[in-house]
Amino acid sequence: MDPDLARKNKRIMAGCVLAVCFMVGLSFAAVPLYDLFCRVTGFAGTTQVSTEVPEEVLDRVITIRFDASTNAALPWVFSPEQRSVDVRVGETAMAFYVAESRSDRRTVGTATFNVTPLKAGQYFTKTQCFCFTEQALEPGQNVDMPVSFYVDPALVDDRNMDNVDTITLSYTFFPMEGEEDVSPTGDTAASGQPAPVN
């Protein structure tokens, strides 16, 4: 075989192997990268997380609506204790959801969440939330689940948000299997640091 042709074939083969390795690595990185992108930008209604609160409270008022649902595989009744609350931009507020187990055994659930309109996700920030960790309920147990939040004052500088006067915060609980040591209290703020959002 021509030595030049053999070298060329080796280069092509090495390039193909590198391309395949890159694509495989990218496929594994896609989910965490997408999650990071959503958290940073608020894409798809992903909310923000912070341990700090704004220093400034503005006059603009936003109505926060609360929505709840439960996957059919989880035998809980889950609902907001209040349907809505009016908050000033930059003001920290707290709301409660309530969950009740209808099971005869210990069950564990995890909550997914988003806000609508989706473009509001980058300005809706939680400082404490039951959704930061899995939650466990004993048979027939009923618990309050708090969420503390604020609307970032940066919202008023975004002309795309001028027509937003209502934000809906939605949660859906799904069953988790194999979690036996989860606190049923819903208190995730004992350390002062929120757990990573899943």
Coordinates of C-alpha atoms in Angstrom, one line a residue:
M1 CA 0.0 0.0 0.0
D2 CA 1.1 3.5 -0.7
P3 CA 2.7 5.0 2.5
D4 CA 1.0 8.3 1.8
L5 CA -2.4 6.7 1.4
A6 CA -1.9 4.6 4.6
R7 CA -1.1 7.8 6.6
K8 CA -4.1 9.5 5.1
N9 CA -6.3 6.6 6.1
K10 CA -4.9 6.7 9.7
R11 CA -5.7 10.4 10.0
I12 CA -9.2 9.9 8.7
M13 CA -9.7 7.0 11.2
A14 CA -8.3 9.0 14.1
G15 CA -10.6 11.9 13.1
C16 CA -13.7 9.6 13.0
V17 CA -12.8 8.1 16.4
L18 CA -12.4 11.6 18.0
A19 CA -15.7 12.7 16.5
V20 CA -17.5 9.7 17.9
C21 CA -15.9 10.2 21.3
F22 CA -16.9 13.9 21.2
M23 CA -20.5 13.1 20.3
V24 CA -20.8 10.4 23.1
G25 CA -19.3 12.9 25.6
L26 CA -21.7 15.6 24.5
S27 CA -24.7 13.3 24.9
F28 CA -23.8 12.6 28.5
A29 CA -23.2 16.4 29.1
A30 CA -26.5 17.5 27.4
V31 CA -28.8 17.0 30.4
P32 CA -26.7 18.8 33.0
L33 CA -25.8 21.5 30.5
Y34 CA -29.5 22.0 29.7
D35 CA -30.4 22.1 33.4
L36 CA -27.7 24.7 34.0
F37 CA -28.9 26.7 31.0
C38 CA -32.5 26.7 32.3
R39 CA -31.5 27.7 35.8
V40 CA -29.4 30.6 34.6
T41 CA -31.8 31.9 32.0
G42 CA -35.2 30.9 33.4
F43 CA -35.8 29.0 30.1
A44 CA -39.0 26.9 30.1
G45 CA -40.2 28.7 33.2
T46 CA -37.4 27.4 35.4
T47 CA -37.2 29.4 38.6
Q48 CA -34.1 30.8 40.3
V49 CA -32.7 29.9 43.8
S50 CA -30.9 32.3 46.2
T51 CA -30.1 32.6 49.9
E52 CA -30.1 36.4 49.6
V53 CA -33.0 38.7 49.4
P54 CA -33.2 42.1 47.5
E55 CA -32.3 45.3 49.3
E56 CA -35.0 47.2 47.4
V57 CA -38.7 46.7 47.4
L58 CA -40.5 48.5 44.5
D59 CA -44.1 49.8 44.2
R60 CA -45.0 47.5 41.3
V61 CA -47.3 44.7 42.4
I62 CA -47.4 41.2 40.9
T63 CA -50.2 38.7 41.6
I64 CA -48.7 35.2 42.3
R65 CA -51.1 32.4 41.6
F66 CA -50.5 28.9 43.0
D67 CA -51.3 25.6 41.2
A68 CA -50.8 22.0 42.2
S69 CA -51.2 18.5 40.8
T70 CA -50.2 15.0 41.7
N71 CA -49.1 12.1 39.5
A72 CA -51.7 9.3 39.5
A73 CA -49.1 6.9 40.9
L74 CA -48.6 8.9 44.1
P75 CA -51.6 8.5 46.5
W76 CA -51.5 12.1 47.9
V77 CA -53.9 15.0 47.9
F78 CA -51.8 18.0 47.2
S79 CA -53.0 21.6 46.9
P80 CA -52.2 25.2 47.7
E81 CA -53.5 26.7 51.0
Q82 CA -54.1 30.0 49.1
R83 CA -55.0 30.5 45.5
S84 CA -53.0 33.7 45.1
V85 CA -51.2 36.5 46.8
D86 CA -50.2 40.0 45.8
V87 CA -46.6 40.9 46.3
R88 CA -44.5 44.0 45.6
V89 CA -41.5 43.4 43.4
G90 CA -38.5 42.7 45.6
E91 CA -40.7 41.8 48.6
T92 CA -40.1 38.4 50.2
A93 CA -43.3 36.4 50.6
M94 CA -44.2 32.9 51.9
A95 CA -46.9 30.6 50.8
F96 CA -48.0 27.1 51.9
Y97 CA -49.0 24.0 50.0
V98 CA -50.6 21.1 51.9
A99 CA -50.1 17.4 51.2
E100 CA -52.1 14.5 52.6
S101 CA -51.2 10.8 52.2
R102 CA -54.1 8.5 51.3
S103 CA -51.8 5.5 51.4
D104 CA -51.5 2.8 54.1
R105 CA -47.7 2.8 53.9
R106 CA -44.9 5.4 53.9
T107 CA -44.6 7.1 50.6
V108 CA -42.0 9.5 49.2
G109 CA -42.6 12.1 46.6
T110 CA -40.6 14.7 44.7
A111 CA -41.9 17.9 43.1
T112 CA -41.2 19.4 39.7
F113 CA -42.1 23.0 39.2
N114 CA -42.2 25.9 36.8
V115 CA -43.8 29.3 36.4
T116 CA -45.9 30.9 33.7
P117 CA -45.5 33.0 31.7
L118 CA -42.3 31.1 31.0
K119 CA -40.4 34.4 30.4
A120 CA -40.9 35.2 34.1
G121 CA -38.8 32.3 35.3
Q122 CA -35.6 34.3 35.3
Y123 CA -37.1 36.8 37.8
F124 CA -38.9 34.4 40.1
T125 CA -36.5 33.4 42.9
K126 CA -37.0 30.9 45.7
T127 CA -35.1 31.2 49.0
Q128 CA -36.8 28.2 50.7
C129 CA -38.9 25.4 49.2
F130 CA -40.2 21.9 49.9
C131 CA -39.2 21.2 46.3
F132 CA -35.5 21.3 47.1
T133 CA -35.6 17.8 48.5
E134 CA -37.8 14.7 48.4
Q135 CA -40.7 14.6 50.9
A136 CA -42.0 11.6 52.8
L137 CA -45.4 11.1 54.3
E138 CA -46.5 8.4 56.8
P139 CA -49.9 6.7 56.2
G140 CA -52.7 9.4 56.5
Q141 CA -50.2 12.1 57.4
N142 CA -51.0 15.8 56.6
V143 CA -48.3 18.4 56.3
D144 CA -47.8 22.0 55.4
M145 CA -45.1 22.6 52.8
P146 CA -43.7 26.2 52.7
V147 CA -42.2 28.1 49.8
S148 CA -40.5 31.4 50.3
F149 CA -39.9 33.6 47.2
Y150 CA -39.5 37.0 45.7
V151 CA -39.8 38.6 42.3
D152 CA -36.4 40.1 41.3
P153 CA -36.4 43.9 41.0
A154 CA -34.6 43.4 37.7
L155 CA -38.0 42.6 36.2
V156 CA -38.9 46.3 35.9
D157 CA -35.9 46.9 33.6
D158 CA -37.0 44.3 31.1
R159 CA -39.5 45.9 28.7
N160 CA -40.5 42.3 27.7
M161 CA -42.1 42.0 31.1
D162 CA -44.1 45.2 31.0
N163 CA -47.4 43.3 30.4
V164 CA -46.8 40.8 33.1
D165 CA -49.0 41.4 36.2
T166 CA -49.6 37.7 37.1
I167 CA -47.2 34.9 37.6
T168 CA -48.4 31.3 38.2
L169 CA -46.2 29.0 40.3
S170 CA -47.0 25.3 39.5
Y171 CA -45.9 22.1 41.2
T172 CA -46.5 18.5 40.3
F173 CA -45.6 15.7 42.8
F174 CA -44.2 12.4 41.5
P175 CA -43.5 9.2 43.4
M176 CA -40.0 8.3 44.5
E177 CA -39.0 4.8 45.4
G178 CA -36.3 3.6 47.8
E179 CA -36.0 6.9 49.9
E180 CA -36.4 5.8 53.5
D181 CA -34.8 8.6 55.5
V182 CA -36.5 11.7 54.2
S183 CA -38.0 14.1 56.8
P184 CA -41.7 14.6 56.4
T185 CA -41.7 18.1 57.8
G186 CA -41.0 19.9 54.6
D187 CA -38.4 22.1 56.4
T188 CA -35.4 22.4 54.0
A189 CA -33.9 25.6 55.5
A190 CA -32.3 24.3 58.6
S191 CA -28.8 24.6 57.2
G192 CA -29.6 28.0 55.7
Q193 CA -28.6 26.7 52.3
P194 CA -31.0 25.3 49.7
A195 CA -30.2 22.0 48.2
P196 CA -29.5 21.8 44.5
V197 CA -32.6 21.9 42.3
N198 CA -33.2 18.7 40.5

